[in-house]
Each structure stands twice: as C-alpha cells, then as structure tokens.
Short mmCIF file of C-alpha atoms in Angstrom, two decimals:
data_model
loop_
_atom_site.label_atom_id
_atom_site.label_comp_id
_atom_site.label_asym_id
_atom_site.label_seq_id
_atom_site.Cartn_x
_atom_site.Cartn_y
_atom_site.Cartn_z
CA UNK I 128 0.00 0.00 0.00
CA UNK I 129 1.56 3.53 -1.27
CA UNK I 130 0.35 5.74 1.31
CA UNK I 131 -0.39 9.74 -0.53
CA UNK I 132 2.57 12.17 0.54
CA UNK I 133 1.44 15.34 2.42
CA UNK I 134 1.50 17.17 -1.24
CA UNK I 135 -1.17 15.19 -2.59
CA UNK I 136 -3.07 15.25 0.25
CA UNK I 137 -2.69 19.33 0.00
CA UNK I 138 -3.64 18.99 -3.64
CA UNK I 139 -6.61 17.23 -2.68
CA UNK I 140 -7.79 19.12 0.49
CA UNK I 141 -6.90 22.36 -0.24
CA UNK I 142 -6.02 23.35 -4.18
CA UNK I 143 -2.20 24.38 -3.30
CA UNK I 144 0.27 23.23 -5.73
CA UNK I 145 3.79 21.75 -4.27
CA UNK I 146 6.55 24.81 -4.99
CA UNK I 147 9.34 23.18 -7.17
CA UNK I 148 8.11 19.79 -8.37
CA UNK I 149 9.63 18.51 -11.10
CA UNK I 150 8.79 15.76 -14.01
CA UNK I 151 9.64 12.63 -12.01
CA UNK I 152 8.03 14.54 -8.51
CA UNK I 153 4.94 14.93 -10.97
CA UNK I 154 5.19 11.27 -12.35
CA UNK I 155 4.96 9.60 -8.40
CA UNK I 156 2.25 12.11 -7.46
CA UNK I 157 0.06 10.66 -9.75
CA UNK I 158 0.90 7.16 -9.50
CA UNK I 159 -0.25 7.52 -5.80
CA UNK I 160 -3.52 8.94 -7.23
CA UNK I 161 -4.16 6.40 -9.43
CA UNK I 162 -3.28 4.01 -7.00
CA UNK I 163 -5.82 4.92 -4.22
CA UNK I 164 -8.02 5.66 -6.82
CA UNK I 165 -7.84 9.61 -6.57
CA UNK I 166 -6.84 10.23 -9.50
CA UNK I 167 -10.36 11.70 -10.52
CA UNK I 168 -10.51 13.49 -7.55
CA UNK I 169 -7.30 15.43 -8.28
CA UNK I 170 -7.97 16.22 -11.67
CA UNK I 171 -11.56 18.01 -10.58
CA UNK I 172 -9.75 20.03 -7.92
CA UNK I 173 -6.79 21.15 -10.39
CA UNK I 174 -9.78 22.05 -12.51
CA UNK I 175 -12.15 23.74 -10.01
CA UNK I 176 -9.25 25.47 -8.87
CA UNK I 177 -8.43 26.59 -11.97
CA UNK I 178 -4.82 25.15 -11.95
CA UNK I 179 -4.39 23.21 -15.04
CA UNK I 180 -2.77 25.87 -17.22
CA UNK I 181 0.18 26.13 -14.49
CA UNK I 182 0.70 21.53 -15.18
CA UNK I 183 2.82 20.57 -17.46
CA UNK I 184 1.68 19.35 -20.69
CA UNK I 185 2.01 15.44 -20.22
CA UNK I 186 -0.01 15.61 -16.52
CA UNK I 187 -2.63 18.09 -18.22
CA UNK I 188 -2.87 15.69 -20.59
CA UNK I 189 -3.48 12.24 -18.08
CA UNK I 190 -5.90 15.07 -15.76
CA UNK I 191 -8.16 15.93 -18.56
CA UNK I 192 -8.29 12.19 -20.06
CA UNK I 193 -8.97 11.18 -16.15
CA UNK I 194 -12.02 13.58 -16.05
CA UNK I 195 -13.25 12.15 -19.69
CA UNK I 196 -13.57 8.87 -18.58
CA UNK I 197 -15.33 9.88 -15.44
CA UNK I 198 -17.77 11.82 -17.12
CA UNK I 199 -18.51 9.14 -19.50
CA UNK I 200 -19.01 6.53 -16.00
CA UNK I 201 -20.95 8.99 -14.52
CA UNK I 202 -23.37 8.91 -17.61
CA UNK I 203 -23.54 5.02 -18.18
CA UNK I 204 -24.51 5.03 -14.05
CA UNK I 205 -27.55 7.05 -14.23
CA UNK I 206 -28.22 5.10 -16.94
CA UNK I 207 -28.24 2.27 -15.29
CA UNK I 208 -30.36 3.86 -12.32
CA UNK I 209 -33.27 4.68 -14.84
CA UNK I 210 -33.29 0.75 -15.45
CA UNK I 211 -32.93 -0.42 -11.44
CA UNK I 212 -36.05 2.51 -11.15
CA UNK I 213 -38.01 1.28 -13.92
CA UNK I 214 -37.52 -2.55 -12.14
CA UNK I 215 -38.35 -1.15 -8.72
CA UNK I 216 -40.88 1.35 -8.97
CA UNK I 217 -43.99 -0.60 -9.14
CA UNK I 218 -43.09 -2.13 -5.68
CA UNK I 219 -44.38 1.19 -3.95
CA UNK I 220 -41.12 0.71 -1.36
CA UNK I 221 -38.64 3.05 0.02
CA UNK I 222 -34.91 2.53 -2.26
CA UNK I 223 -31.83 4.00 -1.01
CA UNK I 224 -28.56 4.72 -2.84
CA UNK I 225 -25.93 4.05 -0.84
CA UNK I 226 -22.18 5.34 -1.28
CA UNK I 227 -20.87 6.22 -4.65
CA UNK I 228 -24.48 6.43 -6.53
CA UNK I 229 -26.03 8.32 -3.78
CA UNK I 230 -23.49 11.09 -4.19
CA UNK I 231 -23.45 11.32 -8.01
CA UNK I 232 -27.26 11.36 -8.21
CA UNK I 233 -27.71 13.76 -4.99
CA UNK I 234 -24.84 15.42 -6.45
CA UNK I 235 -22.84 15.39 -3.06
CA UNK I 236 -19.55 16.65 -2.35
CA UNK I 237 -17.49 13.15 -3.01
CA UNK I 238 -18.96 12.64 -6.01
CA UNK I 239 -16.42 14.98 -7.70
CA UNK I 240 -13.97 12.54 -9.53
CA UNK I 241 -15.11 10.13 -8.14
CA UNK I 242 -15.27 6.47 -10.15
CA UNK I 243 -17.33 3.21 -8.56
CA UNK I 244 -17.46 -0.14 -10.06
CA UNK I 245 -21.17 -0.96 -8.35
CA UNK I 246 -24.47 0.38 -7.47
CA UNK I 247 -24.86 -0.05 -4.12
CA UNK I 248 -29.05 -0.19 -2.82
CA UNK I 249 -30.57 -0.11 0.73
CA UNK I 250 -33.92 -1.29 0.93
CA UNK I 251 -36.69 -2.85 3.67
CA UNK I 252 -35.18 -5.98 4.68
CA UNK I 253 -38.96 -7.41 4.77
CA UNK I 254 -39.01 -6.42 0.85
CA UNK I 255 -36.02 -8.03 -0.01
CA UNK I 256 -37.27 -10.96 -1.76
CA UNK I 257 -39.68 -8.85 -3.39
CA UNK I 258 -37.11 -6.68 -4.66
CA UNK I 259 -34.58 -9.74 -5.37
CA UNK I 260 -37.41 -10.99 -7.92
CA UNK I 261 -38.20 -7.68 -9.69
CA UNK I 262 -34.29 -6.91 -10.00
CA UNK I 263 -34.28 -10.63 -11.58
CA UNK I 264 -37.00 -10.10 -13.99
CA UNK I 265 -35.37 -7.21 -15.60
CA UNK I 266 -32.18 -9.12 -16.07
CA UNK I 267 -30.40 -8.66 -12.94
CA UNK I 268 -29.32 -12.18 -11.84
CA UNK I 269 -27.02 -13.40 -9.11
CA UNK I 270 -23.99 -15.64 -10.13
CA UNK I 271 -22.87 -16.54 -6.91
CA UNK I 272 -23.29 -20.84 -7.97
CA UNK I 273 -22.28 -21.87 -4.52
CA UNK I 274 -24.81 -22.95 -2.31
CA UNK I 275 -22.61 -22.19 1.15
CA UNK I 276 -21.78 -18.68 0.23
CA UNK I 277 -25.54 -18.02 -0.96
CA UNK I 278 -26.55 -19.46 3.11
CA UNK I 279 -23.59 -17.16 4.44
CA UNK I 280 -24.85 -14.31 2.31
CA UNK I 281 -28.43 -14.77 3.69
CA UNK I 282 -27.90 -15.50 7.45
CA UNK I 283 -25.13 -13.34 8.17
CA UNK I 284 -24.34 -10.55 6.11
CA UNK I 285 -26.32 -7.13 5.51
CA UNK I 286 -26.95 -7.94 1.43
CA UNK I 287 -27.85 -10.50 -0.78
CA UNK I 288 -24.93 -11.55 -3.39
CA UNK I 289 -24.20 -9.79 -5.81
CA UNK I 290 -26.35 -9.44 -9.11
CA UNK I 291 -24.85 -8.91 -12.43
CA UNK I 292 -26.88 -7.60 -15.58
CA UNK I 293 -26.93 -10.58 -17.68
CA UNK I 294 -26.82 -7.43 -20.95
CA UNK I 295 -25.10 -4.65 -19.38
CA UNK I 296 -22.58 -6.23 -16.97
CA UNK I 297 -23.88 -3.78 -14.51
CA UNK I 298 -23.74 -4.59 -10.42
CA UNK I 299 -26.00 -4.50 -7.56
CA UNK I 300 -25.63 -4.70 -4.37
CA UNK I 301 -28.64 -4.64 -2.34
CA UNK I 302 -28.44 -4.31 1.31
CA UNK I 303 -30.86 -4.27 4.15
CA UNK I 304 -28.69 -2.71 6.61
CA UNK I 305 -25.20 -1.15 6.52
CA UNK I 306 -23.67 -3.66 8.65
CA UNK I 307 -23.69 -7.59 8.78
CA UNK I 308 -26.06 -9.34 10.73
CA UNK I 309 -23.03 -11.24 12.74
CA UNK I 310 -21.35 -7.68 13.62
CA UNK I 311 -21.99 -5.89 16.96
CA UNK I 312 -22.76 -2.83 14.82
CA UNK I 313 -25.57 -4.07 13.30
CA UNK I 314 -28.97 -2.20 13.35
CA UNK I 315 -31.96 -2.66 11.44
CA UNK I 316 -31.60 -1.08 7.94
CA UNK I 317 -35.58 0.15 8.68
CA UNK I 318 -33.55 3.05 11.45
CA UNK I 319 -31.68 4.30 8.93
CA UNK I 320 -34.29 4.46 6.18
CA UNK I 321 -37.32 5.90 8.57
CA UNK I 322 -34.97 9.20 8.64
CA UNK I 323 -33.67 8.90 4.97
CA UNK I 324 -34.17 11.82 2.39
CA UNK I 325 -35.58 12.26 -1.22
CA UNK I 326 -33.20 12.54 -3.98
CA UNK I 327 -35.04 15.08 -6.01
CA UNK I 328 -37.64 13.42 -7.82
CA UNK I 329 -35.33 10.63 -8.64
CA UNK I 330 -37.56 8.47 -7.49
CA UNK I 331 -34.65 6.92 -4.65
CA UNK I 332 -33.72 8.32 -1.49
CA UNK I 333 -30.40 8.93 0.59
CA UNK I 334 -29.24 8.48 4.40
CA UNK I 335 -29.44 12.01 6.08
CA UNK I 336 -26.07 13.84 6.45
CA UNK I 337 -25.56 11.98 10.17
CA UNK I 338 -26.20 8.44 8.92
CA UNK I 339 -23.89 9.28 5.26
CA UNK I 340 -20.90 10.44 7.78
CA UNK I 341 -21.34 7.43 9.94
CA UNK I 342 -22.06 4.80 6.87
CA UNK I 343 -18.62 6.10 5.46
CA UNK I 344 -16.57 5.39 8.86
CA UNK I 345 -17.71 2.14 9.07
CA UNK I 346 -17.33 1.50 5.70
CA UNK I 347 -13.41 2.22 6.14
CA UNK I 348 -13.79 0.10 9.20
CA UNK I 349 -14.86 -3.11 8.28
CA UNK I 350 -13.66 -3.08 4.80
CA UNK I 351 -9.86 -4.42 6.20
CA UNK I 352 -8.31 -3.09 2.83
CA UNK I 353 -6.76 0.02 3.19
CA UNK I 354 -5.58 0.23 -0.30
CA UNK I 355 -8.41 3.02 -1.18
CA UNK I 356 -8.55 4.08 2.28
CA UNK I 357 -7.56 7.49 1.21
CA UNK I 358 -10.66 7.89 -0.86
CA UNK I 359 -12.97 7.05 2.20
CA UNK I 360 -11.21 9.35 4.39
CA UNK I 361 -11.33 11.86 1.85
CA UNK I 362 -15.42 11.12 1.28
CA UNK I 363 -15.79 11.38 5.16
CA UNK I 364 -13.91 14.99 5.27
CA UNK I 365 -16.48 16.03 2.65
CA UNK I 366 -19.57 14.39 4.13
CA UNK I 367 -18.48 16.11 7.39
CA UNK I 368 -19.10 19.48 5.74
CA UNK I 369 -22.88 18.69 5.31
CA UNK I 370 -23.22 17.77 8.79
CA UNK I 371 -26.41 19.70 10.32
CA UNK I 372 -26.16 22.58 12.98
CA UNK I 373 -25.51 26.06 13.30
CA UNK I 374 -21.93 26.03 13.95
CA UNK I 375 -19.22 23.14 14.29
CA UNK I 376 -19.90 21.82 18.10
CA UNK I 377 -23.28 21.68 17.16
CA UNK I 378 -22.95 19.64 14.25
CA UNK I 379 -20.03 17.71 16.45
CA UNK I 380 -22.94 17.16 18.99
CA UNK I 381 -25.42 16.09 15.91
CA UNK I 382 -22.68 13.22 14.47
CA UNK I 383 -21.91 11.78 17.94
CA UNK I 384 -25.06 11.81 19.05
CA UNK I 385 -26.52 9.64 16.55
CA UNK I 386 -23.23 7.64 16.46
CA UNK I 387 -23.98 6.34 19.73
CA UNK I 388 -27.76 5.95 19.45
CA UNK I 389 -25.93 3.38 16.53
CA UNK I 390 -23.83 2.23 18.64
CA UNK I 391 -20.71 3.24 16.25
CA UNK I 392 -18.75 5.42 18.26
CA UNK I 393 -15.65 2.93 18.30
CA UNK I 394 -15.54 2.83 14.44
CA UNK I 395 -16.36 7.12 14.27
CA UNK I 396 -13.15 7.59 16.57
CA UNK I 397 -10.86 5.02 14.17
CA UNK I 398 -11.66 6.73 11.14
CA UNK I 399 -11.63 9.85 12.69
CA UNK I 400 -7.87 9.50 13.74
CA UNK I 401 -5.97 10.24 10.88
CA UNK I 402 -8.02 12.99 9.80
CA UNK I 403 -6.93 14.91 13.30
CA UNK I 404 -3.57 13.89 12.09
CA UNK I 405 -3.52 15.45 8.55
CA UNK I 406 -5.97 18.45 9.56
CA UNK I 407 -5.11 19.79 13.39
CA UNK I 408 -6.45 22.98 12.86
CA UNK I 409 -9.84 21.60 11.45
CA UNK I 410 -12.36 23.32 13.79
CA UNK I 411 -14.81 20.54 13.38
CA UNK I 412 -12.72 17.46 13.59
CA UNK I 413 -11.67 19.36 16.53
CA UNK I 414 -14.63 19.58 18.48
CA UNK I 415 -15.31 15.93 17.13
CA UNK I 416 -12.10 14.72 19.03
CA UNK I 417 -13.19 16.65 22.09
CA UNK I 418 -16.51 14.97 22.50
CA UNK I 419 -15.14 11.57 21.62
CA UNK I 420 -12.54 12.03 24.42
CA UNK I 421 -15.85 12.21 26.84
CA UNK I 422 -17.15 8.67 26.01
CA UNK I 423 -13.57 7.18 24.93
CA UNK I 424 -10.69 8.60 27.21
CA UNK I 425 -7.84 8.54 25.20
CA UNK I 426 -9.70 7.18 22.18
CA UNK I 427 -6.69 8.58 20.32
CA UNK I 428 -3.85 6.51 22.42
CA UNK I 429 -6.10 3.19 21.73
CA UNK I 430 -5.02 0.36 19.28
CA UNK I 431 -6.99 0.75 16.37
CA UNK I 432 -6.49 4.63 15.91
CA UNK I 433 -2.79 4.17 16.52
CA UNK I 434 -2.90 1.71 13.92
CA UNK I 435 -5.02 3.81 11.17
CA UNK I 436 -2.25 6.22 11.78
CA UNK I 437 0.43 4.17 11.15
CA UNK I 438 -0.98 2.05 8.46
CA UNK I 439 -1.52 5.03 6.59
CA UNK I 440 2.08 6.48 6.76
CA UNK I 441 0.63 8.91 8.93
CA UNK I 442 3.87 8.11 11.54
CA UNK I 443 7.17 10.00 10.24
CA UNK I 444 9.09 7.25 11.40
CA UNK I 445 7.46 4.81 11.08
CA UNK I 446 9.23 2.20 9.36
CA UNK I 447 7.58 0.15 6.25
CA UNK I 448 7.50 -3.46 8.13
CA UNK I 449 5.68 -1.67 11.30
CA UNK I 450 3.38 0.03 8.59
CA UNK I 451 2.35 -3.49 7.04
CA UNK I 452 1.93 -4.88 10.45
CA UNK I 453 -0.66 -1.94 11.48
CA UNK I 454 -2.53 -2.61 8.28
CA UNK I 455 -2.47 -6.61 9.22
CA UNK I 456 -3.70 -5.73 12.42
CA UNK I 457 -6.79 -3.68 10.97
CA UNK I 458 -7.34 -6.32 8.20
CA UNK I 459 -8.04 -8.53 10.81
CA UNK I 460 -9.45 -6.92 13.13
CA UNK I 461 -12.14 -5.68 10.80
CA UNK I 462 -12.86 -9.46 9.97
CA UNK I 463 -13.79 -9.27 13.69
CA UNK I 464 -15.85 -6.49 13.73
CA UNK I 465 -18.07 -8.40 10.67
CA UNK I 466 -18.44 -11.70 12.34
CA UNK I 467 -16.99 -13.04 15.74
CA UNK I 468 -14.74 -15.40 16.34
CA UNK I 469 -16.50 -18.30 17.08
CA UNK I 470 -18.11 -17.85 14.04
CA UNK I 471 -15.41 -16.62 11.66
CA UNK I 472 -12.44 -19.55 12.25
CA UNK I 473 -15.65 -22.41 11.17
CA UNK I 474 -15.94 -19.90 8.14
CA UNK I 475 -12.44 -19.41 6.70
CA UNK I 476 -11.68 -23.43 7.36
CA UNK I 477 -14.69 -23.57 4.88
CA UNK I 478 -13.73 -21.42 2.63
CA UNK I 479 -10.22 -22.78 2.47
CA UNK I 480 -11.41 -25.77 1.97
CA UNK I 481 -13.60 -24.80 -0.96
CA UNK I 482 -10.57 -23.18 -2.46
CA UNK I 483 -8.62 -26.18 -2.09
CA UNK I 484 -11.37 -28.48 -3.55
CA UNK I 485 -11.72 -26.14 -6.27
CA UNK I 486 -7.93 -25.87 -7.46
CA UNK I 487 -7.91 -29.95 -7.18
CA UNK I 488 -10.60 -30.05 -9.71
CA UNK I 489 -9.23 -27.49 -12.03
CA UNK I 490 -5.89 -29.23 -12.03
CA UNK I 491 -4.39 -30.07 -15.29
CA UNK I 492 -3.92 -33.84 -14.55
CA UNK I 493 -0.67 -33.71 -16.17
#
C-alpha cells in the first residue's frame, strides 16, 4: 500500500500546488492517485481550482483524459439507475442509494472525480425478496453458484450476493442494513431508512447527512483493505461538511449523538484519527475529538487509531515493516468487527477448503 505524501493530500484538500516539483516529482504524485483511486478526484480540484494551465503538458494531458472517462461513468450510471427505477418502482417501497451512486445522483460533495465499479441499494429488509425478484425479472441475476456462500450471504451478512446484468454487466448490491447481521454494529436497515431523504424526484432516497458520515466510517472500518482508504477518508472529510447545525460543536454534537444511538462510536473515533492527524487545525474534527474524548478517554492513544495512523504512513518514522503490520492488524481486526470469532475460524476453514477443492478439480492432470 503507497500511502499519498502530504502534497497530494494538500492537492486534494486544499487546491495548493507543491513549490518546485519537477517531471519525475509529478510522475509519483500521480501514480499515488491512481493508486488509491484519486486520480479523478485530483484532476476536478486542479480544474475547479483553476490550476491546469500552471501543469505541465504530459499531466494536463493524463488530468483531462482522467475527467473524460469519469464523465462518461458517470453517464452510463444514471443510466443504469433509470433501469434499477423502472424494475423497482412498481413495488411502492422506500430505495436507497448508498455510497458512490447516492453522491453522483444527490450530487454530493465526493462525487467529484469520483469512479465506482457498483451500485450499491438499501432497501426494507422485509421487501427483499420482493425486490430480489423484480431486480431478476429485468435481467439482474445473481452468479454466486455456490450454495454455502448463498446461506452465508443470507444469514449473516447485511446484502444478498451480488447481481450482475446478464446485458449490461452492470452490479447491484442490495443491502438491508449497513452492517452484517453477525457484527456488533448491526442495526436494522428500517432506522436508517425511517430518517432517509428524497433525492429530487429521482424516485430513490439517501441516508441524512448523520447516517452518510457514519455509513462512510464504518465503511473504512470493516472493509480491512486500506488500499483506497484514502478515498474514504477523503469522502468522510467532505460528508463532514454537510453535517447539520448552526456552527461546528453543534454539528459535532449532531454526528456523535446519533453515532452512539448506533452504537458506532468505536468505528467514528478510528476513522476519525488520521483525519486529526492530517488536519489539526480543522475546527470541526476538533470539536469531534473533544466529545469523543468524553465517552472514549484517550480514544486517540487506543489500538486501532494508533494503527489507522500508522498504516496510513501517517507516523514519520514509522518504518515500512511496522506500517504493514498496522494494516495486518486492521485487516483482521475488521474481519472481527463483521463476524466473531466463534463464528469466523468455522468460516475461513470452509472457505479454504472450498478453495482447495476447487484448485484440485481445475488441475491439469498432467
């Protein structure tokens, strides 16, 4: 995992362009984009900021195609979200957009260069088979073959697999809650969509600016790979900015409020740490620090934010093998978060097993 330098991170945040970069400085700035997928993201800052003429040529040149190709996604998705709303409409039930296609459609803040390979969906988990079968009809179909992972799907985790367009290629995910069903974080997807917003007249909905800060965090949290971390923390910092309230302790007092009505103040403080870390002055993030330390002394000395900090080269001397063993250490952990032990060692035998089974049969018998 490349972690971004500080430049890139000041490219992204703020606009400012690094004083005396040269071609090769320029040539590793962008491979760390494109490598925790920011890539878009830069080139729509360079260009809001109106910074492009100052590039040279040859990074003008990758920018602009960057932004090209994300216009061009952004097109085929709300494409695609005319057919999921054609397919779900006549059901007369609430449908979220979750992550990337809720931003792009609501036209939120980290939907600027921002690319996503799926649509992700939150619906009523007692209208999921309902849903399931309309999604099916129109040529969404699931090609998860595997009768074990379609049981593990269904009994523990927050979504149903997968469904592929059988046409389009497209991807679903459809969720009825944020969080799987074996994780102590879970809560009824119903919560979340009671106090859900309109998207225009879309036809979908959103979370409410709370529950989209909170959905990101965990997100980072029980995802384990922290190669696009960067991108998360980066949505989070923006989603923080629509946070309700008249000034920043208020809308501090809004997010952890309704963090620990959900019970996720563990996973706000981790993904909160290394934004403290790259942003000190940040007013918010500051009174966001000061009300965690009320509920979770020290939250910022504990394990896992020590760990986000160093996983993410956060830690100036922090060597590379202590970096890998921080991100080892959230991999895992985050496995724990989804599903407890006693339930996750019978479930990665099985799967190891499966794997094994499957090479055998592939085998060339030669």
């Amino acid at each position: 995992m490349t972690a971004p330098t500080m430049p890139l991170l000041r490219l992204l945040l703020e606009g400012t362009l690094p004083a005396g970069f040269e071609g090769r400085d320029w040539e590793r700035l962008l491979g760390q984009a494109r490598g925790g997928r920011l890539l878009g993201r830069l080139a729509w800052r360079l260009q809001a900021q109106g910074l492009m003429p100052q590039l040279p040529a040859q990074v003008r040149t990758a920018l602009e195609a960057s932004l090209r190709v994300l216009d061009r996604h952004r097109h085929e998705v709300r494409h695609e979200l005319l057919a999921v709303r054609e397919a779900l409409q006549p059901l007369g039930q609430p449908v979220l957009l979750l992550k990337g296609a809720a931003y792009l459609l609501a036209e939120l803040p980290p939907s600027r260069g921002r690319s996503f390979s799926d649509i992700d969906l939150l619906v009523p988990e007692g209208q999921l088979a309902a849903v399931e079968s309309a999604l099916m009809a129109h040529g969404w179909i699931s090609e998860e073959r595997q009768a074990y992972n379609q049981r593990y799907y269904r009994q523990w985790m927050h979504e149903i697999p997968p469904l592929r367009h059988v046409q389009r290629g497209s991807v679903l995910d459809v969720h009825h809650a944020i969080a799987p069903r074996s994780s102590r974080f879970h809560s009824p997807g119903d919560v979340l969509i009671a106090d859900s917003l309109p998207i225009g007249a879309s036809g979908f909905r959103r979370l409410q600016p709370v529950d989209l800060a909170l959905h990101s965090a965990l997100h980072l949290c029980l995802d384990g790979e922290l190669d696009h971390a960067w991108r998360d923390l980066l949505d989070l910092h923006d989603l923080l900015g629509l946070l309700p309230g008249t000034d920043d302790e208020a809308r501090a007092e809004a997010l952890l409020a309704r963090a620990a009505a959900l019970k996720l103040l563990p996973v706000l403080a981790q993904a909160l740490a290394p934004l403290c870390a790259v942003q000190p002055a940040n007013a918010l993030v500051h009174h966001l620090s000061r009300g965690l330390e009320v509920t979770l002394p020290g939250w910022q000395q504990q394990a896992p934010a020590r760990w986000m900090c160093t996983a993410l080269g956060l830690e100036a001397d922090a060597s590379a093998a202590r970096r890998r063993r921080a991100a080892t250490r959230l991999y895992w952990r985050a496995h724990l978060l989804r599903m407890p032990l006693h339930l996750l060692v019978p479930h990665l035998a099985r799967k190891a097993w499966m794997g094994l089974r499957e090479r055998f049969r592939t085998a060339d018998p030669s």
